[in-house]
PDB file of C-alpha atoms in Angstrom:
ATOM      1  CA  UNK A   3       1.203 -27.880  17.156  1.00  0.00           C
ATOM      2  CA  UNK A   4       5.064 -27.582  14.743  1.00  0.00           C
ATOM      3  CA  UNK A   5       2.712 -25.676  12.139  1.00  0.00           C
ATOM      4  CA  UNK A   6       0.796 -23.156  13.662  1.00  0.00           C
ATOM      5  CA  UNK A   7       0.617 -20.043  11.798  1.00  0.00           C
ATOM      6  CA  UNK A   8      -0.188 -17.710  14.823  1.00  0.00           C
ATOM      7  CA  UNK A   9       3.242 -18.036  16.705  1.00  0.00           C
ATOM      8  CA  UNK A  10       4.539 -15.657  14.379  1.00  0.00           C
ATOM      9  CA  UNK A  11       2.630 -12.842  11.824  1.00  0.00           C
ATOM     10  CA  UNK A  12       5.283 -13.705   9.526  1.00  0.00           C
ATOM     11  CA  UNK A  13       5.466 -17.585   9.498  1.00  0.00           C
ATOM     12  CA  UNK A  14       7.696 -17.260   6.563  1.00  0.00           C
ATOM     13  CA  UNK A  15      10.748 -15.742   8.208  1.00  0.00           C
ATOM     14  CA  UNK A  16      11.431 -18.987   9.468  1.00  0.00           C
ATOM     15  CA  UNK A  17      13.089 -20.817   6.028  1.00  0.00           C
ATOM     16  CA  UNK A  18      15.655 -18.269   6.407  1.00  0.00           C
ATOM     17  CA  UNK A  19      17.416 -16.218   4.069  1.00  0.00           C
ATOM     18  CA  UNK A  20      18.762 -15.825   0.120  1.00  0.00           C
ATOM     19  CA  UNK A  21      20.761 -13.647  -1.583  1.00  0.00           C
ATOM     20  CA  UNK A  22      19.756 -14.210  -4.857  1.00  0.00           C
ATOM     21  CA  UNK A  23      23.140 -13.264  -7.032  1.00  0.00           C
ATOM     22  CA  UNK A  24      24.795 -12.470  -3.703  1.00  0.00           C
ATOM     23  CA  UNK A  25      22.466  -9.539  -3.739  1.00  0.00           C
ATOM     24  CA  UNK A  26      18.922 -10.104  -4.117  1.00  0.00           C
ATOM     25  CA  UNK A  27      18.051 -10.952  -0.587  1.00  0.00           C
ATOM     26  CA  UNK A  28      15.082 -13.492  -0.614  1.00  0.00           C
ATOM     27  CA  UNK A  29      12.647 -15.525   2.451  1.00  0.00           C
ATOM     28  CA  UNK A  30      13.789 -18.945   1.179  1.00  0.00           C
ATOM     29  CA  UNK A  31       9.957 -20.177   1.317  1.00  0.00           C
ATOM     30  CA  UNK A  32       8.453 -18.446  -1.866  1.00  0.00           C
ATOM     31  CA  UNK A  33       4.967 -18.985  -3.887  1.00  0.00           C
ATOM     32  CA  UNK A  34       5.005 -20.025  -7.489  1.00  0.00           C
ATOM     33  CA  UNK A  35       1.762 -18.330  -9.598  1.00  0.00           C
ATOM     34  CA  UNK A  36       1.208 -20.693 -11.839  1.00  0.00           C
ATOM     35  CA  UNK A  37      -2.108 -22.224 -10.557  1.00  0.00           C
ATOM     36  CA  UNK A  38      -4.022 -18.796 -10.637  1.00  0.00           C
ATOM     37  CA  UNK A  39      -4.986 -19.552 -14.275  1.00  0.00           C
ATOM     38  CA  UNK A  40      -7.473 -21.351 -15.908  1.00  0.00           C
ATOM     39  CA  UNK A  41      -7.305 -25.063 -16.454  1.00  0.00           C
ATOM     40  CA  UNK A  42      -4.141 -26.676 -18.422  1.00  0.00           C
ATOM     41  CA  UNK A  43      -2.782 -23.210 -16.950  1.00  0.00           C
ATOM     42  CA  UNK A  44      -5.429 -21.131 -19.571  1.00  0.00           C
ATOM     43  CA  UNK A  45      -7.348 -18.476 -19.183  1.00  0.00           C
ATOM     44  CA  UNK A  46      -8.499 -16.561 -15.972  1.00  0.00           C
ATOM     45  CA  UNK A  47      -8.880 -18.622 -13.081  1.00  0.00           C
ATOM     46  CA  UNK A  48     -12.325 -20.075 -11.638  1.00  0.00           C
ATOM     47  CA  UNK A  49     -12.648 -17.700  -9.297  1.00  0.00           C
ATOM     48  CA  UNK A  50     -10.150 -14.281  -9.947  1.00  0.00           C
ATOM     49  CA  UNK A  51     -10.924 -12.438  -6.385  1.00  0.00           C
ATOM     50  CA  UNK A  52      -9.887 -15.846  -4.901  1.00  0.00           C
ATOM     51  CA  UNK A  53      -6.676 -15.472  -6.671  1.00  0.00           C
ATOM     52  CA  UNK A  54      -6.636 -11.923  -5.609  1.00  0.00           C
ATOM     53  CA  UNK A  55      -7.109 -12.931  -1.613  1.00  0.00           C
ATOM     54  CA  UNK A  56      -4.572 -15.227  -2.197  1.00  0.00           C
ATOM     55  CA  UNK A  57      -1.406 -13.607  -3.026  1.00  0.00           C
ATOM     56  CA  UNK A  58      -2.128 -11.014  -0.493  1.00  0.00           C
ATOM     57  CA  UNK A  59      -2.643 -13.264   1.620  1.00  0.00           C
ATOM     58  CA  UNK A  60       1.046 -15.242   1.108  1.00  0.00           C
ATOM     59  CA  UNK A  61       2.591 -11.558   1.288  1.00  0.00           C
ATOM     60  CA  UNK A  62       1.081 -10.539   4.561  1.00  0.00           C
ATOM     61  CA  UNK A  63       2.525 -14.098   6.375  1.00  0.00           C
ATOM     62  CA  UNK A  64       5.993 -13.124   4.855  1.00  0.00           C
ATOM     63  CA  UNK A  65       6.598 -14.455   1.424  1.00  0.00           C
ATOM     64  CA  UNK A  66       8.800 -11.920  -0.923  1.00  0.00           C
ATOM     65  CA  UNK A  67       9.865 -13.875  -4.221  1.00  0.00           C
ATOM     66  CA  UNK A  68       7.052 -14.629  -6.471  1.00  0.00           C
ATOM     67  CA  UNK A  69       7.710 -16.502  -9.523  1.00  0.00           C
ATOM     68  CA  UNK A  70       5.275 -16.241 -12.463  1.00  0.00           C
ATOM     69  CA  UNK A  71       5.648 -16.540 -16.624  1.00  0.00           C
ATOM     70  CA  UNK A  72       4.433 -14.430 -19.045  1.00  0.00           C
ATOM     71  CA  UNK A  73       3.581 -18.326 -20.376  1.00  0.00           C
ATOM     72  CA  UNK A  74       1.183 -18.632 -17.830  1.00  0.00           C
ATOM     73  CA  UNK A  75      -2.891 -17.669 -19.147  1.00  0.00           C
ATOM     74  CA  UNK A  76      -0.330 -16.345 -21.116  1.00  0.00           C
ATOM     75  CA  UNK A  77      -0.079 -13.759 -19.215  1.00  0.00           C
ATOM     76  CA  UNK A  78      -2.873 -13.859 -16.801  1.00  0.00           C
ATOM     77  CA  UNK A  79      -0.313 -14.666 -13.688  1.00  0.00           C
ATOM     78  CA  UNK A  80       1.559 -11.323 -14.256  1.00  0.00           C
ATOM     79  CA  UNK A  81      -1.886  -9.549 -14.763  1.00  0.00           C
ATOM     80  CA  UNK A  82      -3.197 -11.220 -10.893  1.00  0.00           C
ATOM     81  CA  UNK A  83       0.303 -10.052  -9.417  1.00  0.00           C
ATOM     82  CA  UNK A  84       0.102  -6.188 -10.484  1.00  0.00           C
ATOM     83  CA  UNK A  85      -3.782  -6.746  -9.663  1.00  0.00           C
ATOM     84  CA  UNK A  86      -3.194  -8.109  -5.526  1.00  0.00           C
ATOM     85  CA  UNK A  87      -0.078  -7.037  -5.297  1.00  0.00           C
ATOM     86  CA  UNK A  88       0.770  -2.815  -6.657  1.00  0.00           C
ATOM     87  CA  UNK A  89       2.485  -0.965  -5.756  1.00  0.00           C
ATOM     88  CA  UNK A  90       4.815  -3.760  -4.573  1.00  0.00           C
ATOM     89  CA  UNK A  91       6.056  -3.299  -1.151  1.00  0.00           C
ATOM     90  CA  UNK A  92      10.012  -2.635  -0.509  1.00  0.00           C
ATOM     91  CA  UNK A  93      11.418  -5.806  -0.838  1.00  0.00           C
ATOM     92  CA  UNK A  94       8.635  -8.099  -2.432  1.00  0.00           C
ATOM     93  CA  UNK A  95      10.510  -9.583  -5.579  1.00  0.00           C
ATOM     94  CA  UNK A  96       8.591 -10.669  -8.274  1.00  0.00           C
ATOM     95  CA  UNK A  97      10.312 -13.437 -10.355  1.00  0.00           C
ATOM     96  CA  UNK A  98       8.472 -13.918 -14.471  1.00  0.00           C
ATOM     97  CA  UNK A  99      10.043 -16.503 -16.936  1.00  0.00           C
ATOM     98  CA  UNK A 100      10.294 -15.699 -20.952  1.00  0.00           C
ATOM     99  CA  UNK A 101      10.394 -18.261 -23.646  1.00  0.00           C
ATOM    100  CA  UNK A 102       7.301 -20.831 -24.425  1.00  0.00           C
ATOM    101  CA  UNK A 103       4.737 -19.403 -26.694  1.00  0.00           C
ATOM    102  CA  UNK A 104       0.700 -20.528 -26.295  1.00  0.00           C
ATOM    103  CA  UNK A 105      -1.779 -22.112 -28.413  1.00  0.00           C
ATOM    104  CA  UNK A 106      -3.702 -23.719 -26.521  1.00  0.00           C
ATOM    105  CA  UNK A 107      -4.827 -24.690 -22.846  1.00  0.00           C
ATOM    106  CA  UNK A 108      -1.302 -27.115 -22.337  1.00  0.00           C
ATOM    107  CA  UNK A 109       0.233 -26.266 -25.444  1.00  0.00           C
ATOM    108  CA  UNK A 110       4.041 -25.798 -24.312  1.00  0.00           C
ATOM    109  CA  UNK A 111       6.524 -24.072 -27.563  1.00  0.00           C
ATOM    110  CA  UNK A 112       9.853 -23.090 -26.807  1.00  0.00           C
ATOM    111  CA  UNK A 113      10.532 -19.888 -28.615  1.00  0.00           C
ATOM    112  CA  UNK A 114      14.410 -18.391 -27.720  1.00  0.00           C
ATOM    113  CA  UNK A 115      14.749 -15.577 -31.190  1.00  0.00           C
ATOM    114  CA  UNK A 116      15.683 -12.474 -29.712  1.00  0.00           C
ATOM    115  CA  UNK A 117      13.152 -10.488 -31.102  1.00  0.00           C
ATOM    116  CA  UNK A 118      10.713 -12.233 -29.039  1.00  0.00           C
ATOM    117  CA  UNK A 119      12.668 -12.210 -25.874  1.00  0.00           C
ATOM    118  CA  UNK A 120      12.915  -8.977 -26.045  1.00  0.00           C
ATOM    119  CA  UNK A 121       9.337  -8.336 -27.181  1.00  0.00           C
ATOM    120  CA  UNK A 122       8.016 -10.689 -24.012  1.00  0.00           C
ATOM    121  CA  UNK A 123      10.585  -8.316 -21.412  1.00  0.00           C
ATOM    122  CA  UNK A 124       8.644  -5.407 -22.291  1.00  0.00           C
ATOM    123  CA  UNK A 125       5.106  -6.962 -21.784  1.00  0.00           C
ATOM    124  CA  UNK A 126       5.762  -8.232 -18.517  1.00  0.00           C
ATOM    125  CA  UNK A 127       6.997  -5.058 -17.579  1.00  0.00           C
ATOM    126  CA  UNK A 128       3.462  -3.594 -18.487  1.00  0.00           C
ATOM    127  CA  UNK A 129       2.128  -6.067 -17.283  1.00  0.00           C
ATOM    128  CA  UNK A 130       2.994  -6.564 -13.796  1.00  0.00           C
ATOM    129  CA  UNK A 131       4.051  -2.603 -13.452  1.00  0.00           C
ATOM    130  CA  UNK A 132       7.671  -2.472 -12.907  1.00  0.00           C
ATOM    131  CA  UNK A 133      10.650  -0.932 -14.439  1.00  0.00           C
ATOM    132  CA  UNK A 134      13.011  -3.377 -13.666  1.00  0.00           C
ATOM    133  CA  UNK A 135      12.499  -7.302 -13.854  1.00  0.00           C
ATOM    134  CA  UNK A 136      14.322  -8.221 -10.257  1.00  0.00           C
ATOM    135  CA  UNK A 137      14.915 -12.184 -11.964  1.00  0.00           C
ATOM    136  CA  UNK A 138      13.961 -12.954 -15.437  1.00  0.00           C
ATOM    137  CA  UNK A 139      14.628 -16.372 -16.606  1.00  0.00           C
ATOM    138  CA  UNK A 140      14.383 -18.328 -19.882  1.00  0.00           C
ATOM    139  CA  UNK A 141      11.646 -20.673 -19.198  1.00  0.00           C
ATOM    140  CA  UNK A 142      13.332 -23.099 -21.916  1.00  0.00           C
ATOM    141  CA  UNK A 143      16.360 -22.891 -23.944  1.00  0.00           C
ATOM    142  CA  UNK A 144      15.203 -23.215 -27.405  1.00  0.00           C
ATOM    143  CA  UNK A 145      17.634 -26.015 -29.415  1.00  0.00           C
ATOM    144  CA  UNK A 146      16.417 -24.220 -33.148  1.00  0.00           C
ATOM    145  CA  UNK A 147      18.340 -20.559 -31.176  1.00  0.00           C
ATOM    146  CA  UNK A 148      21.965 -20.842 -30.078  1.00  0.00           C
ATOM    147  CA  UNK A 149      21.599 -20.312 -26.550  1.00  0.00           C
ATOM    148  CA  UNK A 150      24.536 -17.545 -26.797  1.00  0.00           C
ATOM    149  CA  UNK A 151      21.484 -15.682 -29.047  1.00  0.00           C
ATOM    150  CA  UNK A 152      19.503 -15.900 -26.268  1.00  0.00           C
ATOM    151  CA  UNK A 153      20.884 -14.900 -23.202  1.00  0.00           C
ATOM    152  CA  UNK A 154      22.934 -12.380 -25.360  1.00  0.00           C
ATOM    153  CA  UNK A 155      19.186 -10.804 -25.845  1.00  0.00           C
ATOM    154  CA  UNK A 156      18.559 -10.869 -21.785  1.00  0.00           C
ATOM    155  CA  UNK A 157      22.375  -9.472 -20.825  1.00  0.00           C
ATOM    156  CA  UNK A 158      21.504  -6.842 -23.706  1.00  0.00           C
ATOM    157  CA  UNK A 159      18.293  -6.141 -21.472  1.00  0.00           C
ATOM    158  CA  UNK A 160      19.782  -6.063 -17.986  1.00  0.00           C
ATOM    159  CA  UNK A 161      22.710  -3.516 -19.415  1.00  0.00           C
ATOM    160  CA  UNK A 162      19.230  -1.497 -20.182  1.00  0.00           C
ATOM    161  CA  UNK A 163      18.887  -1.540 -16.964  1.00  0.00           C
ATOM    162  CA  UNK A 164      15.327  -3.804 -17.514  1.00  0.00           C
ATOM    163  CA  UNK A 165      16.069  -7.535 -15.833  1.00  0.00           C
ATOM    164  CA  UNK A 166      18.711  -7.746 -12.262  1.00  0.00           C
ATOM    165  CA  UNK A 167      18.900 -11.142 -12.419  1.00  0.00           C
ATOM    166  CA  UNK A 168      19.037 -13.696 -15.305  1.00  0.00           C
ATOM    167  CA  UNK A 169      17.626 -17.630 -14.534  1.00  0.00           C
ATOM    168  CA  UNK A 170      17.325 -20.883 -16.181  1.00  0.00           C
ATOM    169  CA  UNK A 171      14.969 -23.543 -16.361  1.00  0.00           C
ATOM    170  CA  UNK A 172      15.245 -27.072 -17.030  1.00  0.00           C
ATOM    171  CA  UNK A 173      18.707 -26.979 -17.708  1.00  0.00           C
ATOM    172  CA  UNK A 174      21.036 -29.763 -17.257  1.00  0.00           C
ATOM    173  CA  UNK A 175      24.810 -28.640 -15.736  1.00  0.00           C
ATOM    174  CA  UNK A 176      26.173 -28.696 -18.438  1.00  0.00           C
ATOM    175  CA  UNK A 177      24.012 -26.277 -20.041  1.00  0.00           C
ATOM    176  CA  UNK A 178      24.822 -24.137 -17.601  1.00  0.00           C
ATOM    177  CA  UNK A 179      27.762 -24.369 -17.214  1.00  0.00           C
ATOM    178  CA  UNK A 180      27.520 -23.052 -21.035  1.00  0.00           C
ATOM    179  CA  UNK A 181      25.242 -20.152 -20.334  1.00  0.00           C
ATOM    180  CA  UNK A 182      27.792 -18.877 -18.146  1.00  0.00           C
ATOM    181  CA  UNK A 183      30.069 -18.102 -19.926  1.00  0.00           C
ATOM    182  CA  UNK A 184      27.406 -15.899 -21.922  1.00  0.00           C
ATOM    183  CA  UNK A 185      26.324 -14.473 -19.016  1.00  0.00           C
ATOM    184  CA  UNK A 186      25.807 -14.346 -15.485  1.00  0.00           C
ATOM    185  CA  UNK A 187      23.312 -16.948 -13.802  1.00  0.00           C
ATOM    186  CA  UNK A 188      21.591 -15.530 -10.765  1.00  0.00           C
ATOM    187  CA  UNK A 189      19.282 -18.793 -10.534  1.00  0.00           C
ATOM    188  CA  UNK A 190      18.671 -22.502 -12.124  1.00  0.00           C
ATOM    189  CA  UNK A 191      14.859 -23.779 -11.885  1.00  0.00           C
ATOM    190  CA  UNK A 192      14.450 -27.502 -12.011  1.00  0.00           C
ATOM    191  CA  UNK A 193      11.540 -30.073 -11.482  1.00  0.00           C
ATOM    192  CA  UNK A 194      13.039 -31.626  -7.848  1.00  0.00           C
ATOM    193  CA  UNK A 195      11.028 -32.616  -5.192  1.00  0.00           C
ATOM    194  CA  UNK A 196      10.738 -34.490  -2.423  1.00  0.00           C
ATOM    195  CA  UNK A 197       9.446 -37.991  -4.776  1.00  0.00           C
ATOM    196  CA  UNK A 198      11.913 -36.905  -7.911  1.00  0.00           C
ATOM    197  CA  UNK A 199      15.983 -36.019  -7.606  1.00  0.00           C
ATOM    198  CA  UNK A 200      17.055 -36.185 -11.205  1.00  0.00           C
ATOM    199  CA  UNK A 201      18.694 -32.774 -10.767  1.00  0.00           C
ATOM    200  CA  UNK A 202      20.467 -33.770  -7.886  1.00  0.00           C
ATOM    201  CA  UNK A 203      23.324 -32.716  -9.776  1.00  0.00           C
ATOM    202  CA  UNK A 204      22.013 -29.293 -10.469  1.00  0.00           C
ATOM    203  CA  UNK A 205      21.186 -28.797  -6.961  1.00  0.00           C
ATOM    204  CA  UNK A 206      24.352 -29.754  -5.903  1.00  0.00           C
ATOM    205  CA  UNK A 207      26.453 -27.049  -8.572  1.00  0.00           C
ATOM    206  CA  UNK A 208      23.866 -24.916  -7.399  1.00  0.00           C
ATOM    207  CA  UNK A 209      25.160 -24.799  -4.021  1.00  0.00           C
ATOM    208  CA  UNK A 210      28.530 -25.248  -4.642  1.00  0.00           C
ATOM    209  CA  UNK A 211      28.143 -22.091  -7.110  1.00  0.00           C
ATOM    210  CA  UNK A 212      26.519 -20.191  -4.852  1.00  0.00           C
ATOM    211  CA  UNK A 213      22.801 -19.691  -7.566  1.00  0.00           C
ATOM    212  CA  UNK A 214      19.956 -20.047  -6.103  1.00  0.00           C
ATOM    213  CA  UNK A 215      17.998 -23.684  -7.086  1.00  0.00           C
ATOM    214  CA  UNK A 216      14.768 -23.382  -7.025  1.00  0.00           C
ATOM    215  CA  UNK A 217      12.468 -26.461  -7.407  1.00  0.00           C
ATOM    216  CA  UNK A 218       8.920 -26.233  -9.286  1.00  0.00           C
ATOM    217  CA  UNK A 219       6.607 -28.687  -8.316  1.00  0.00           C
ATOM    218  CA  UNK A 220       8.061 -29.330  -4.256  1.00  0.00           C
ATOM    219  CA  UNK A 221       4.891 -31.123  -2.820  1.00  0.00           C
ATOM    220  CA  UNK A 222       4.911 -34.354  -4.718  1.00  0.00           C
ATOM    221  CA  UNK A 223       4.846 -37.218  -1.763  1.00  0.00           C
ATOM    222  CA  UNK A 224       4.031 -39.740  -4.070  1.00  0.00           C
ATOM    223  CA  UNK A 225       3.787 -43.100  -2.598  1.00  0.00           C
ATOM    224  CA  UNK A 226       5.825 -41.654   0.819  1.00  0.00           C
ATOM    225  CA  UNK A 227       2.332 -40.384   2.203  1.00  0.00           C
ATOM    226  CA  UNK A 228       0.567 -43.840   2.172  1.00  0.00           C
ATOM    227  CA  UNK A 229      -0.895 -44.956   5.334  1.00  0.00           C
ATOM    228  CA  UNK A 230       2.206 -46.036   7.417  1.00  0.00           C
ATOM    229  CA  UNK A 231       5.522 -44.293   5.298  1.00  0.00           C
ATOM    230  CA  UNK A 232       7.772 -42.339   6.867  1.00  0.00           C
ATOM    231  CA  UNK A 233       6.147 -39.454   5.184  1.00  0.00           C
ATOM    232  CA  UNK A 234       2.616 -40.680   7.271  1.00  0.00           C
ATOM    233  CA  UNK A 235       4.636 -40.936  10.524  1.00  0.00           C
ATOM    234  CA  UNK A 236       6.335 -37.744  10.123  1.00  0.00           C
ATOM    235  CA  UNK A 237       3.559 -36.258   9.641  1.00  0.00           C
ATOM    236  CA  UNK A 238       1.878 -37.058  12.284  1.00  0.00           C
ATOM    237  CA  UNK A 239       5.136 -36.921  14.993  1.00  0.00           C
ATOM    238  CA  UNK A 240       4.944 -33.613  14.446  1.00  0.00           C
ATOM    239  CA  UNK A 241       0.847 -32.815  13.748  1.00  0.00           C
ATOM    240  CA  UNK A 242       1.167 -31.727  10.566  1.00  0.00           C
ATOM    241  CA  UNK A 243      -0.034 -32.133   6.106  1.00  0.00           C
ATOM    242  CA  UNK A 244       2.628 -34.906   4.169  1.00  0.00           C
ATOM    243  CA  UNK A 245       3.053 -32.493   1.629  1.00  0.00           C
ATOM    244  CA  UNK A 246       4.445 -29.636   4.464  1.00  0.00           C
ATOM    245  CA  UNK A 247       6.666 -32.033   6.028  1.00  0.00           C
ATOM    246  CA  UNK A 248       8.156 -32.616   1.698  1.00  0.00           C
ATOM    247  CA  UNK A 249       8.234 -28.717   1.893  1.00  0.00           C
ATOM    248  CA  UNK A 250      10.276 -29.215   5.113  1.00  0.00           C
ATOM    249  CA  UNK A 251      12.505 -31.590   3.444  1.00  0.00           C
ATOM    250  CA  UNK A 252      13.176 -29.366   1.309  1.00  0.00           C
ATOM    251  CA  UNK A 253      14.319 -26.770   3.455  1.00  0.00           C
ATOM    252  CA  UNK A 254      16.249 -28.453   4.751  1.00  0.00           C
ATOM    253  CA  UNK A 255      17.989 -30.203   2.030  1.00  0.00           C
ATOM    254  CA  UNK A 256      20.520 -27.329   0.886  1.00  0.00           C
ATOM    255  CA  UNK A 257      20.441 -23.244   1.872  1.00  0.00           C
ATOM    256  CA  UNK A 258      20.589 -22.869  -1.588  1.00  0.00           C
ATOM    257  CA  UNK A 259      16.651 -24.419  -1.799  1.00  0.00           C
ATOM    258  CA  UNK A 260      14.330 -21.492  -2.370  1.00  0.00           C
ATOM    259  CA  UNK A 261      10.543 -23.623  -3.346  1.00  0.00           C
ATOM    260  CA  UNK A 262       7.401 -21.758  -4.899  1.00  0.00           C
ATOM    261  CA  UNK A 263       4.764 -24.031  -3.718  1.00  0.00           C
ATOM    262  CA  UNK A 264       1.283 -22.601  -5.411  1.00  0.00           C
ATOM    263  CA  UNK A 265      -2.106 -23.469  -5.038  1.00  0.00           C
ATOM    264  CA  UNK A 266      -5.145 -21.238  -5.816  1.00  0.00           C
ATOM    265  CA  UNK A 267      -6.397 -20.937  -2.388  1.00  0.00           C
ATOM    266  CA  UNK A 268      -6.319 -18.881   0.733  1.00  0.00           C
ATOM    267  CA  UNK A 269      -5.873 -22.175   3.516  1.00  0.00           C
ATOM    268  CA  UNK A 270      -3.735 -23.608   1.637  1.00  0.00           C
ATOM    269  CA  UNK A 271      -1.083 -21.073   0.917  1.00  0.00           C
ATOM    270  CA  UNK A 272      -1.229 -21.049   4.646  1.00  0.00           C
ATOM    271  CA  UNK A 273      -1.036 -24.351   5.515  1.00  0.00           C
ATOM    272  CA  UNK A 274       1.949 -24.080   2.570  1.00  0.00           C
ATOM    273  CA  UNK A 275       3.844 -21.184   4.354  1.00  0.00           C
ATOM    274  CA  UNK A 276       3.213 -23.344   7.959  1.00  0.00           C
ATOM    275  CA  UNK A 277       5.661 -25.208   7.045  1.00  0.00           C
ATOM    276  CA  UNK A 278       8.602 -22.848   7.259  1.00  0.00           C
ATOM    277  CA  UNK A 279       8.759 -23.168  10.904  1.00  0.00           C
ATOM    278  CA  UNK A 280       8.664 -27.779  10.906  1.00  0.00           C
ATOM    279  CA  UNK A 281      11.736 -28.137  11.473  1.00  0.00           C
ATOM    280  CA  UNK A 282      12.727 -32.052  10.803  1.00  0.00           C
ATOM    281  CA  UNK A 283      14.834 -33.877  13.054  1.00  0.00           C
ATOM    282  CA  UNK A 284      18.273 -35.252  11.482  1.00  0.00           C
ATOM    283  CA  UNK A 285      16.695 -38.642  11.578  1.00  0.00           C
ATOM    284  CA  UNK A 286      13.589 -37.971  10.155  1.00  0.00           C
ATOM    285  CA  UNK A 287      15.367 -36.114   7.405  1.00  0.00           C
ATOM    286  CA  UNK A 288      17.567 -39.036   6.849  1.00  0.00           C
ATOM    287  CA  UNK A 289      14.803 -41.160   6.493  1.00  0.00           C
ATOM    288  CA  UNK A 290      12.368 -39.713   4.021  1.00  0.00           C
ATOM    289  CA  UNK A 291      15.313 -38.730   2.164  1.00  0.00           C
ATOM    290  CA  UNK A 292      16.174 -42.462   2.287  1.00  0.00           C
ATOM    291  CA  UNK A 293      12.736 -43.692   1.535  1.00  0.00           C
ATOM    292  CA  UNK A 294      13.408 -42.967  -2.414  1.00  0.00           C
TER     293      UNK A 294
END
């Protein structure tokens, strides 16, 4: 079976690598830590011990890029990452985000005031047990605050050695270009998957400009996974699941793509990482690309 995880001790490596900001190498298939919290991305997970096992297993299987945010919990996800993985192995990159406040489950309010972002960076450093955050992403642009002020605060923290690279999330090409007039941008994280490609132009821009493109919610399959559909047929051909094929498609789509599938289950993290070893034929890739 082409999705077997036993052929190598670190199957994630089969996804290849990317240098964030030109100098920060990561294995392309990473792990998104939003699901390490309670319902509505709020509070403690149902099984904290399993959340710890998920993170440790992901790293065992070769994942060295973990994406989280201060708003996941809030702070619960960052704290579980520290519990599971600190002291961090050399080369393990923890990316986090700031710019959302939370007042309850499922509630997200953008706040980009410079003093708030400075506070959140300090809290993330403390919760993660880091002296510097390798990739800090503005979780959302706050429309009430000039973008230059939001990014200016992060640029100052980078100059102070507390951030290595700055990224953006849920932005347009025009917003990335505006941001790059303020400071260097290393990555962009937008909703993108096999069935949702509204950010195609952002992906193309990122690839052209050497930015990492981090698609969140990467394994949506929708109608393509219906019995007899193109994803179902290809999955059967590979002895794989539709979700694995959706990840394989993303990895094939562009060398700038860093998928971060998330899960709260060890079995699912093993399944997701096995997708790194699936190679789509040209015909399979084109059929899936054209199916939406």
